[in-house]
CSV table of C-alpha atoms and ligand atoms in Angstrom, one decimal:
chain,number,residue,atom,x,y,z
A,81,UNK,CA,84.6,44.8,47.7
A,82,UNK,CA,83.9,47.8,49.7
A,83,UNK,CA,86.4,50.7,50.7
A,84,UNK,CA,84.8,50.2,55.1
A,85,UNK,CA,82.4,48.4,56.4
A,86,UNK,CA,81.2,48.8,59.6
A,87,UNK,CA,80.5,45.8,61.4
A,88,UNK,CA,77.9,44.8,64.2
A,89,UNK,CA,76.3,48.3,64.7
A,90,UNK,CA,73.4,49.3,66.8
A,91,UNK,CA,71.9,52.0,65.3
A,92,UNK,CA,69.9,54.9,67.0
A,93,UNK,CA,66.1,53.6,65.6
A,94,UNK,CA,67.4,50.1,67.8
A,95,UNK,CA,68.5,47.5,64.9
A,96,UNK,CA,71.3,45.6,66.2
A,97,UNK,CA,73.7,43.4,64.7
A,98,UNK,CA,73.7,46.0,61.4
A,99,UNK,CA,76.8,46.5,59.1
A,100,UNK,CA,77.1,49.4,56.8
A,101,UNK,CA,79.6,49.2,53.9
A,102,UNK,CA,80.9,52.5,52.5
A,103,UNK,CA,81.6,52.8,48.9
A,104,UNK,CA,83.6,56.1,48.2
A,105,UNK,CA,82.4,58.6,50.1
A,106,UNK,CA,78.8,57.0,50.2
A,107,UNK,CA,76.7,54.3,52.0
A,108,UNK,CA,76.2,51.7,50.0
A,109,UNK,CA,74.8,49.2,52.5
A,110,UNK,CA,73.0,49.1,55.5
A,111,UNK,CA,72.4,45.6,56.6
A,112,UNK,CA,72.8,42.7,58.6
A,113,UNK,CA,75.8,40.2,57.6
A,114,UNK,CA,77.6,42.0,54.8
A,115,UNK,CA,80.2,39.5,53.9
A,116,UNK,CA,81.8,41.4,51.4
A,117,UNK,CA,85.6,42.5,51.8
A,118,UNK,CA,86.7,46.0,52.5
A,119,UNK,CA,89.8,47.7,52.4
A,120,UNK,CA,89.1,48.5,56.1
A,121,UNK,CA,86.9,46.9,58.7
A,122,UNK,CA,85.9,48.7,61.8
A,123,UNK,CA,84.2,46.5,64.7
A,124,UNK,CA,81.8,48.0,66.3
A,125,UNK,CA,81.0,45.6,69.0
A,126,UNK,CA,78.3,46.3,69.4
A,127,UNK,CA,77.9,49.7,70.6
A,128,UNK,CA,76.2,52.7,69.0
A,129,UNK,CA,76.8,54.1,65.5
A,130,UNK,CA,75.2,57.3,64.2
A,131,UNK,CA,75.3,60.0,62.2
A,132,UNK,CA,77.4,62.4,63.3
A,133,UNK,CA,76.4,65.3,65.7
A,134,UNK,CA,75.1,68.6,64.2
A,135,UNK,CA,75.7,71.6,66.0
A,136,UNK,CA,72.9,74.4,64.9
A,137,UNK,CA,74.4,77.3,66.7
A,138,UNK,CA,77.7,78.5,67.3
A,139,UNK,CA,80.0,81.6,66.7
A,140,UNK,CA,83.2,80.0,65.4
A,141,UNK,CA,84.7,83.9,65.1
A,142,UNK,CA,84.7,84.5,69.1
A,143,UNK,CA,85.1,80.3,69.9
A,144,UNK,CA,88.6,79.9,72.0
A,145,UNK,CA,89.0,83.9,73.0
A,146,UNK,CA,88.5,83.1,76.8
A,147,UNK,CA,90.4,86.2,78.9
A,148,UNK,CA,90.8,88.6,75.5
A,149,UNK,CA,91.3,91.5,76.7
A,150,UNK,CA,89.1,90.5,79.6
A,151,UNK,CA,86.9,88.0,81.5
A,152,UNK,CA,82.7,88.6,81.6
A,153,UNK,CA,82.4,89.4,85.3
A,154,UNK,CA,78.7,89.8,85.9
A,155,UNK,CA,78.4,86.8,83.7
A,156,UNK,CA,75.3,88.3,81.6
A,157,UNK,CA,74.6,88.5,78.0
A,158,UNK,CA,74.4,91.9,78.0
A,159,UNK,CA,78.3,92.6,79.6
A,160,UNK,CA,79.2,89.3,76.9
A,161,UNK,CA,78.0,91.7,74.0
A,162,UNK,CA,80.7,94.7,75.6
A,163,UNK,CA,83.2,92.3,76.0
A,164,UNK,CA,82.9,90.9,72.5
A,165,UNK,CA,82.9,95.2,71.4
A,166,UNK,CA,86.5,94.9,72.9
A,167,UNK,CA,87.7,92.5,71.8
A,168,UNK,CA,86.6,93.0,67.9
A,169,UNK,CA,89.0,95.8,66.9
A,170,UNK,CA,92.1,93.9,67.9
A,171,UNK,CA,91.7,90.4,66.3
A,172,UNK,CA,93.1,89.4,63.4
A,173,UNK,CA,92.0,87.3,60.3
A,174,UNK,CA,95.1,85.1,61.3
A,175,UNK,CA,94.1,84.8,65.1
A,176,UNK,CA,90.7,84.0,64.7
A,177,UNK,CA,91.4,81.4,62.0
A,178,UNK,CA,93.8,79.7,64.3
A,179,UNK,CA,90.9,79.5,67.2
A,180,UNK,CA,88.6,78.2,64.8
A,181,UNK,CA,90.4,75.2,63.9
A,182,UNK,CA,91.7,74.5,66.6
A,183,UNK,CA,88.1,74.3,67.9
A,184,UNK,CA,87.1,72.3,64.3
A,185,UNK,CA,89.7,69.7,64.9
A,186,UNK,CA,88.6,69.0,68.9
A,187,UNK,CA,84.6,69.1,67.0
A,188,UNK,CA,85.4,66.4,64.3
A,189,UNK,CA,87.0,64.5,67.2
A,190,UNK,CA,83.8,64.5,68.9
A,191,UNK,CA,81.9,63.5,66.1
A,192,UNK,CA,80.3,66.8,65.0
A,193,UNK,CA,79.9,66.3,61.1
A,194,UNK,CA,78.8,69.9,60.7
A,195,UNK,CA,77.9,73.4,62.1
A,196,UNK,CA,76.1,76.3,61.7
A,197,UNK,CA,78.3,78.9,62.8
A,198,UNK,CA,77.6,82.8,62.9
A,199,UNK,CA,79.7,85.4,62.2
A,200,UNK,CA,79.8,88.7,63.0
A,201,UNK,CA,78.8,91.4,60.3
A,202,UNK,CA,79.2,94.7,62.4
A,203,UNK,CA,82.7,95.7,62.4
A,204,UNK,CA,82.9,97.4,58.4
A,205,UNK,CA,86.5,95.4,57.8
A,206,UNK,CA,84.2,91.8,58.4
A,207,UNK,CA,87.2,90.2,60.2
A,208,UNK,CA,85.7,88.0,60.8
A,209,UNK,CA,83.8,86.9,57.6
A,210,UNK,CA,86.8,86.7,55.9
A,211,UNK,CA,88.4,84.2,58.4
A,212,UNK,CA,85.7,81.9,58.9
A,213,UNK,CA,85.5,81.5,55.0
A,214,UNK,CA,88.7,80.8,54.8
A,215,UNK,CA,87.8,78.7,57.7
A,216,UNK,CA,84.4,76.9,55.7
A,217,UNK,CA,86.8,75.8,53.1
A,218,UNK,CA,89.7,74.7,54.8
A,219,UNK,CA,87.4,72.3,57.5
A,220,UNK,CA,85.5,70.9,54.2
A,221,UNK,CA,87.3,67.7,54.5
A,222,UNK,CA,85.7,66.6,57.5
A,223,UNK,CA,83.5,69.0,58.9
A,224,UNK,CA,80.8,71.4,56.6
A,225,UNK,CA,80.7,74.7,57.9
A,226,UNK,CA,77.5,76.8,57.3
A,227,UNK,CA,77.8,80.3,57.9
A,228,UNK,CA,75.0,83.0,59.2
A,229,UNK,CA,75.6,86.9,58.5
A,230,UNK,CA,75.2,88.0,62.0
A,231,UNK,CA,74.7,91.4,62.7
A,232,UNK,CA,75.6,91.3,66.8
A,233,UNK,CA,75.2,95.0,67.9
A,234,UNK,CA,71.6,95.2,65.7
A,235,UNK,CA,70.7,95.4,62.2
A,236,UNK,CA,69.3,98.9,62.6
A,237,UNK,CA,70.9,99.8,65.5
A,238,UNK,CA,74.3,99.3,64.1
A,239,UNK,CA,74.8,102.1,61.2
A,240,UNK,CA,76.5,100.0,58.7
A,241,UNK,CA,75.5,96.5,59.6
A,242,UNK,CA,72.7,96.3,57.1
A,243,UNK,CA,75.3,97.3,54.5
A,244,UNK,CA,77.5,94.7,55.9
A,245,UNK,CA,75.4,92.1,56.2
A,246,UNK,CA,74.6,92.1,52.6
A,247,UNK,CA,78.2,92.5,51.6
A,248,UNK,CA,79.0,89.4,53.5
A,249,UNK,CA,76.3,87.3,51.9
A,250,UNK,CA,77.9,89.0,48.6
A,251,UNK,CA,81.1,87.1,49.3
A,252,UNK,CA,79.8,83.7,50.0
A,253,UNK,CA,77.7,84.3,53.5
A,254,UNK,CA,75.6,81.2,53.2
A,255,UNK,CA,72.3,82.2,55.7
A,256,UNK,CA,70.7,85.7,56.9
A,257,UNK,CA,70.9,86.0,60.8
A,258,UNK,CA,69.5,89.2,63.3
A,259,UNK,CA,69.4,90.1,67.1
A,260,UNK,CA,65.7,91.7,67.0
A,261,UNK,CA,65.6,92.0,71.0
A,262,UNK,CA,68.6,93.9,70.9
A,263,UNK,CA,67.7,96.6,68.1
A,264,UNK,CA,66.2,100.0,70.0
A,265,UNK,CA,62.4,99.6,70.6
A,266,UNK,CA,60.4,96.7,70.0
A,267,UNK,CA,59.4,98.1,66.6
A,268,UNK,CA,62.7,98.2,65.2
A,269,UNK,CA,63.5,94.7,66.3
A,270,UNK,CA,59.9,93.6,64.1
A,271,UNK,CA,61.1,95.8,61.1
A,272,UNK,CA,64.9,94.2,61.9
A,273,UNK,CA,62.8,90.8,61.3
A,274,UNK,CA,61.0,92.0,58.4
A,275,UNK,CA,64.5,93.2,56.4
A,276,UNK,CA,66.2,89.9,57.5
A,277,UNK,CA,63.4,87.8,56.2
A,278,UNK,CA,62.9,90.0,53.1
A,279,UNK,CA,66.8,89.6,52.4
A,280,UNK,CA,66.7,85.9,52.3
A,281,UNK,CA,63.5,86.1,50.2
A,282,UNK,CA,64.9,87.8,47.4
A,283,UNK,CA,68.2,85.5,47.1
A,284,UNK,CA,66.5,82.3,48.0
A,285,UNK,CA,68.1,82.3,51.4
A,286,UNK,CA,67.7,80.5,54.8
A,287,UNK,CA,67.0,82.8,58.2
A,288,UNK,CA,68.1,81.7,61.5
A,289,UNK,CA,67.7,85.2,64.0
A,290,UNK,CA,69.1,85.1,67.6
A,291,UNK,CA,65.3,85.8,68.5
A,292,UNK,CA,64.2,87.2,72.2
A,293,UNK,CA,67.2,85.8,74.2
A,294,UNK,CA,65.8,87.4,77.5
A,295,UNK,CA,63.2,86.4,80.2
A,296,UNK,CA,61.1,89.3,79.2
A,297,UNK,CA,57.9,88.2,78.4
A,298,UNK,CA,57.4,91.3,76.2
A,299,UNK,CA,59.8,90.2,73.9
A,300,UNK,CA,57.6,88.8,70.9
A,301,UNK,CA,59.6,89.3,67.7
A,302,UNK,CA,59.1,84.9,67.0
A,303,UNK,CA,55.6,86.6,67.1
A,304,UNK,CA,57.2,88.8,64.1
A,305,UNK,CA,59.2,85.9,62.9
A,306,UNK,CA,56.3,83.3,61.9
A,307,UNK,CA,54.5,86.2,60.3
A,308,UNK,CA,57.4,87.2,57.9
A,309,UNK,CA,57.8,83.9,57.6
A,310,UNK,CA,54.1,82.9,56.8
A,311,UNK,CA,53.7,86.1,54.5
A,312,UNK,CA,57.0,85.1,52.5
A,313,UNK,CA,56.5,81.5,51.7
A,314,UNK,CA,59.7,80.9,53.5
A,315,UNK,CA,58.6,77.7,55.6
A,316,UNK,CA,61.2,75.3,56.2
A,317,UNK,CA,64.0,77.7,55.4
A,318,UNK,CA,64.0,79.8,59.0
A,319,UNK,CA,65.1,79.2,62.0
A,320,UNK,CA,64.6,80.7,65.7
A,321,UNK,CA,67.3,80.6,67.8
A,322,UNK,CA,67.3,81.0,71.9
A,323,UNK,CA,63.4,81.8,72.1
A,324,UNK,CA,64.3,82.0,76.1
A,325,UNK,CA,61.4,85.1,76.3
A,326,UNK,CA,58.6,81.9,75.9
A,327,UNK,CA,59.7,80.7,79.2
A,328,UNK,CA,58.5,83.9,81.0
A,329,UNK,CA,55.2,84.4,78.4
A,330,UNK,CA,52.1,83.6,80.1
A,331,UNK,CA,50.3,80.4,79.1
A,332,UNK,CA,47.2,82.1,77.0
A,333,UNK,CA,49.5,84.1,75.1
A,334,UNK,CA,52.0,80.9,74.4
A,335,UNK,CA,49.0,78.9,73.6
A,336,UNK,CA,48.0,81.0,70.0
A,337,UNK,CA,51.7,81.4,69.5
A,338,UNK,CA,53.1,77.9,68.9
A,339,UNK,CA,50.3,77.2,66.1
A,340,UNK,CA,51.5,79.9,64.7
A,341,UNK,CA,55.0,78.7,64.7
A,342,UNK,CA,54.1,75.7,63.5
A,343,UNK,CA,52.1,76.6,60.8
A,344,UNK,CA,54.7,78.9,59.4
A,345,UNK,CA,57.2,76.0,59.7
A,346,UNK,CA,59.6,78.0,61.8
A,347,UNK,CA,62.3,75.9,63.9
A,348,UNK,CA,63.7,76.4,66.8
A,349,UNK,CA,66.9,76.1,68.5
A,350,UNK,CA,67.3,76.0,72.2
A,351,UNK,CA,71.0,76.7,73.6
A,352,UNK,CA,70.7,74.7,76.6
A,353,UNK,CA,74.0,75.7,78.3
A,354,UNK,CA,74.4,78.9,78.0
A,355,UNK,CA,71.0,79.9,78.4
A,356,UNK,CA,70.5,77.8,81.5
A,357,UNK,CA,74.0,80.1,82.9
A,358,UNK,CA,73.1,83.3,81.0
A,359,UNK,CA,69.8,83.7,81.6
A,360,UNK,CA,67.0,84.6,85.1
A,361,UNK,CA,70.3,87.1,86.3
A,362,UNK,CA,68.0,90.1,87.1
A,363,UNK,CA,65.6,87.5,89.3
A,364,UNK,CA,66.4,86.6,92.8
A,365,UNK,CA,64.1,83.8,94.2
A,366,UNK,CA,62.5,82.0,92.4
A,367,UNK,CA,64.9,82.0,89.3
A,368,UNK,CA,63.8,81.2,86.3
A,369,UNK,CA,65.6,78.9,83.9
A,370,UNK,CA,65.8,80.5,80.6
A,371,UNK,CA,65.4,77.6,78.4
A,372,UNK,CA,62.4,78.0,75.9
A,373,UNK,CA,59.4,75.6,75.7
A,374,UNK,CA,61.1,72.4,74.0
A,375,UNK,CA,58.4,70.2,75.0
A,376,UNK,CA,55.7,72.3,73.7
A,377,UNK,CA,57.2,73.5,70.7
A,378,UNK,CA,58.3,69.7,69.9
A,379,UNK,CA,54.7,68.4,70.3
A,380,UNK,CA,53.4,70.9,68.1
A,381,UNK,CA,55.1,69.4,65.4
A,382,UNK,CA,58.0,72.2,65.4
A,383,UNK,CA,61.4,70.7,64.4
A,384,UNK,CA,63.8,71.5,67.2
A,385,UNK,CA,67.8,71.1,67.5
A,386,UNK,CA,69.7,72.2,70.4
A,387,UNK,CA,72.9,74.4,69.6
A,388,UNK,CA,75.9,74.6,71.6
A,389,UNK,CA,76.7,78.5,70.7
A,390,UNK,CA,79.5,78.9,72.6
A,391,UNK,CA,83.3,77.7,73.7
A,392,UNK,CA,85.2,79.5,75.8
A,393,UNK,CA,84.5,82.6,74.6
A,394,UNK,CA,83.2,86.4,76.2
A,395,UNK,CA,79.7,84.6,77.5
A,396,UNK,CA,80.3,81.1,78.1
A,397,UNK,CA,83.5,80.2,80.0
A,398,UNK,CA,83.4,76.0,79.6
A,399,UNK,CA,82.5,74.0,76.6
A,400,UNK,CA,84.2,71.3,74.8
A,401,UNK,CA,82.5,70.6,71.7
A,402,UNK,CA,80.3,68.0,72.9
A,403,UNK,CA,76.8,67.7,71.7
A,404,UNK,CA,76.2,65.0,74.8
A,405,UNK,CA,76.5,67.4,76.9
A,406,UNK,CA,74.5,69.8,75.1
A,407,UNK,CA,71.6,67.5,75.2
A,408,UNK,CA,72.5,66.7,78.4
A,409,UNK,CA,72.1,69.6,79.9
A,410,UNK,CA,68.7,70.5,77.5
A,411,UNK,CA,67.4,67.1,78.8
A,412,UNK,CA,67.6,68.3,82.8
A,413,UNK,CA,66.7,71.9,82.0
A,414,UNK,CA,63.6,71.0,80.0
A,415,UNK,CA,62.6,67.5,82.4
A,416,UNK,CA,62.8,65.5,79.9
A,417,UNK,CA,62.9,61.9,81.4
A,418,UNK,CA,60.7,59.5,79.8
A,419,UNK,CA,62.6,56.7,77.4
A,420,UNK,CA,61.2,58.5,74.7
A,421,UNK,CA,61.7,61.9,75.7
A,422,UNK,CA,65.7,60.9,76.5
A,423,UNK,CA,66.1,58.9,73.2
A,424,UNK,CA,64.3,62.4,71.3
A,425,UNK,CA,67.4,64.3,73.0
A,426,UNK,CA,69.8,62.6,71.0
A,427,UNK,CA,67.7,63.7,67.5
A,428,UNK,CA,67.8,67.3,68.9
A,429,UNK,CA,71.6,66.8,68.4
A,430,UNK,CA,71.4,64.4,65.5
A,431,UNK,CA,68.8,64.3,62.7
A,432,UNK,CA,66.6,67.3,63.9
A,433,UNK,CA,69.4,69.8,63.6
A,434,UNK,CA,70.9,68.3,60.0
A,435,UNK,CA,67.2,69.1,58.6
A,436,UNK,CA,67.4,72.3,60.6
A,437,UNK,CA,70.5,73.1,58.2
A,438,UNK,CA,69.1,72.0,55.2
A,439,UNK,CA,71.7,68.9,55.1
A,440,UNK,CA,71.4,66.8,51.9
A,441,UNK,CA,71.9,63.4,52.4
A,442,UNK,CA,72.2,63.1,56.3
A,443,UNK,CA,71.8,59.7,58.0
A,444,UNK,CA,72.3,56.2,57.5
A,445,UNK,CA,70.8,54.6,54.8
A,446,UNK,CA,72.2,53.5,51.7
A,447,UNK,CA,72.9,56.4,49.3
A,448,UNK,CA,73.6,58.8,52.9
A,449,UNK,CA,77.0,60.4,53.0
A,450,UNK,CA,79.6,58.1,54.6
A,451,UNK,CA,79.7,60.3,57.6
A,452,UNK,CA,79.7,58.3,60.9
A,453,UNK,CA,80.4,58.4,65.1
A,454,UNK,CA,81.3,55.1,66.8
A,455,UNK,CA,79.8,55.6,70.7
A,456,UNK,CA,80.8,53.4,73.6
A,457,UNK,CA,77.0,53.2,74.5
A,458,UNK,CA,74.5,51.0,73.8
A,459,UNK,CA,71.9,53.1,72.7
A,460,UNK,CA,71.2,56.9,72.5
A,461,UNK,CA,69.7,57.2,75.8
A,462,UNK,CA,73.4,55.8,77.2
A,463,UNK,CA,74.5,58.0,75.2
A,464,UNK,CA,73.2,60.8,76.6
A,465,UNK,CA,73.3,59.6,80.0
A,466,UNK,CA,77.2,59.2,79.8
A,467,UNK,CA,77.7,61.6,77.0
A,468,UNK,CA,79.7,58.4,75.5
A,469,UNK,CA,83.1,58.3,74.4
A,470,UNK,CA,84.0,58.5,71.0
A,471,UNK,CA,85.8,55.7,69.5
A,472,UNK,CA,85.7,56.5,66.5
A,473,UNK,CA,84.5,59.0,63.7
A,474,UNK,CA,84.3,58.5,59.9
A,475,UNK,CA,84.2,60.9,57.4
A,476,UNK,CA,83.4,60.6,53.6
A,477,UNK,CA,84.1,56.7,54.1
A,478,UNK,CA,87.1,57.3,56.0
A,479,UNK,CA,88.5,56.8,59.8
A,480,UNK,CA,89.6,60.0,61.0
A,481,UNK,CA,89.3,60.0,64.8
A,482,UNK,CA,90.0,56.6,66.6
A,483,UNK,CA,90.4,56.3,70.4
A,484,UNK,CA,90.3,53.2,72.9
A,485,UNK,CA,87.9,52.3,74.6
A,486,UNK,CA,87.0,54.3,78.2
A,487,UNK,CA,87.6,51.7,81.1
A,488,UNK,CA,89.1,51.6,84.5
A,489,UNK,CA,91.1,49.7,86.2
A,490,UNK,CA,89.9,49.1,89.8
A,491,UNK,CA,91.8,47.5,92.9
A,492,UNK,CA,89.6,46.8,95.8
A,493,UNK,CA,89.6,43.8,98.2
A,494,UNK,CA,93.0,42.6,96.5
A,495,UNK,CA,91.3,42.2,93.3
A,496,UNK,CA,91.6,43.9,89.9
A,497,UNK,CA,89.0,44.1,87.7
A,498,UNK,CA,87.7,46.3,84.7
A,499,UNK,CA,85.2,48.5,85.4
A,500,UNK,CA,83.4,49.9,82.0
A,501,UNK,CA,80.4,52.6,82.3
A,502,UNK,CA,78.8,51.4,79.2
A,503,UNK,CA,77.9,48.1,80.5
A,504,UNK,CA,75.3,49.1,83.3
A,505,UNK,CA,72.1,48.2,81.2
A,506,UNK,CA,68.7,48.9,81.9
A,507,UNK,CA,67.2,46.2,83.7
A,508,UNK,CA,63.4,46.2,84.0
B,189,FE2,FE1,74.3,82.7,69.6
């Protein structure tokens, strides 16, 4: 007797016909035919289950802000940054507690299982540290919140942000972040890089830097990053987010800079949509795209997730906490179009971004956290391709999102019939 089974699965790796019984809030059983009972059975039909979507990047403390006090006109990073500088002094705890689960409740809907949010560490009351603690704990049920100590206006440049910083990770911070390309000179963003990464050293810490999110070609600190990184021991434990500068590096240089990544086991997380609307706004024909080498990085052996980073909020206008579209939009961006390159867009949101944030127990195998999205696709190339509806999310063994199935009904030529966008199957 199992608490839920899930019947008649696909899964992402392409077993069909798979069940997987929850026990508590734990796998027990991934196999075909389970004939056990459960106290609750949900049917699958066939259509994709995975492991829930993991968003590496977001800021939960500015998510749902959209207009307060103003809108980003020039639509830049740079004037997003200002904006967020307004906007700072007159939020509340309250206010940005309320955003942020209001947004956690539309991201559980969507089968996000967890995110690594971070939260700004400049302002010396840490609003916003306190509400998005209060936030990690009240989500726990069904979604884990990781938090990153964020220091937005520069961990030098900022007088008290390196004091902050380390008081937030005093009070339960879980990961060290930076903004290197937006300290002073280039040689306080290397020495920003080298505090960071010496912070999380001593208390046994991840790192995950908003690293040279600009199309200047100068701006090397992932250069910095992997060296700090290599010199510390700290491989698997940092991350790189953005990384747009590589776009606009020239080839030789790019060419000794991904080994070096990849030897220091650095990660990387692309931000597909807002970089691809933030970034190439000082160029006028050709414009560049923004979006960092995922390709090259990826065959190099470095693990990458995309990130959503932002909803609605001073830089990015649109969002709706759906990790489809993220990797929708990193497939295009990045011409990703083979099978396989499609189907590894769906990891980028998936299992390359839990082991990104260090998740425990991530996937679908027996002895996996009961932690599942039902897709009205067939596989994860459908679901990328129709960034699928959700019919249903479990967490810790249990339903918590359910919705019916996406159909419409069409009239033409007198005749109704059913029309459902999950059932146009490859072919060939
Ligand atoms: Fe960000």
């Amino acid at each position: 007797m199992f608490d839920l089974i899930v019947k008649n699965a696909t899964l992402p790796d392409g077993r069909t016909g798979m069940d997987i019984a929850c026990s508590g809030q734990k796998i027990a059983a991934a196999e075909p035919n389970i004939t056990a009972e459960a106290g609750e059975i949900v049917d699958a039909q066939g259509y994709l289950v995975s492991a829930p979507f993991v968003d590496p990047h977001f800021h939960m403390d500015a998510t749902l802000s959209l207009g307060t006090p103003r809108m980003n006109v020039s639509g830049t990073l740079l004037e997003g940054i200002a904006l967020w500088g307004e906007l700072k002094p007159i939020q509340t705890v309250d206010q940005i507690v309320e955003r942020a689960i209001k947004y956690c409740h539309l991201a559980a809907a969507k089968g996000i299982g967890a995110i690594r949010s971070h939260v700004d560490t400049c302002d010396d009351s840490l609003t916003g540290v306190h509400a998005l603690l209060e936030v990690r704990e009240k989500v726990k049920d069904y979604l884990d919140l990781q938090l990153v100590a964020f220091p937005q206006d520069g961990l030098l440049r900022s007088a008290t942000a390196m004091e902050n910083t380390v008081r937030a990770l005093d009070l339960g911070v879980d990961v060290v972040g930076g903004i290197p390309h937006f300290e002073r000179t280039m040689a306080d963003g290397a020495e920003s890089v080298r505090l960071s990464c010496e912070l999380a050293a001593d208390r046994g810490l991840m790192v995950d830097l908003h690293c040279d999110e600009s199309d200047d070609p100068h701006s090397r600190h992932i250069e910095t990053l992997a060296y700090e990184s290599q010199r510390l021991g700290l491989h698997g434990r940092v991350a790189g987010s953005h990384l747009t500068s590589m776009h606009s590096m020239n080839n030789y240089y790019v060419s000794k800079l991904i080994p070096l990544i990849a030897e220091a086991g650095v990660h990387a997380i692309p931000n597909p949509l807002i970089n691809i609307m933030l970034q190439g706004r000082h160029d006028t024909y050709p414009k560049r795209r923004g979006q960092t080498r995922v390709r090259e990085l990826r065959d190099a052996g470095i693990t990458v997730g995309f990130g959503s980073d932002c909803m609605m909020d001073p830089w990015y206008s649109l969002g709706k906490a759906d990790m489809l579209d993220v990797a929708f939009m990193g497939l295009h961006v990045g011409q990703l179009s083979s099978r396989a390159d499609m189907a590894w867009c769906f990891d980028a949101v998936t299992t390359n971004s839990a082991a990104i944030m260090g998740l425990s127990d991530y996937g679908l195998e027996k002895g996996c956290d009961a932690n599942m999205v039902l897709l009205q696709a067939s596989d994860p190339i459908e679901a990328v391709r129709l960034r699928a509806h959700r019919l249903a999310v479990i967490r810790k063994g249990k339903t918590i999102a359910r919705s019916a199935p996406m159909a419409f009904e069409l009239t033409v030529d007198g005749q109704t019939t059913t029309v459902n966008e999950a059932s146009y199957a490859v072919t060939g």
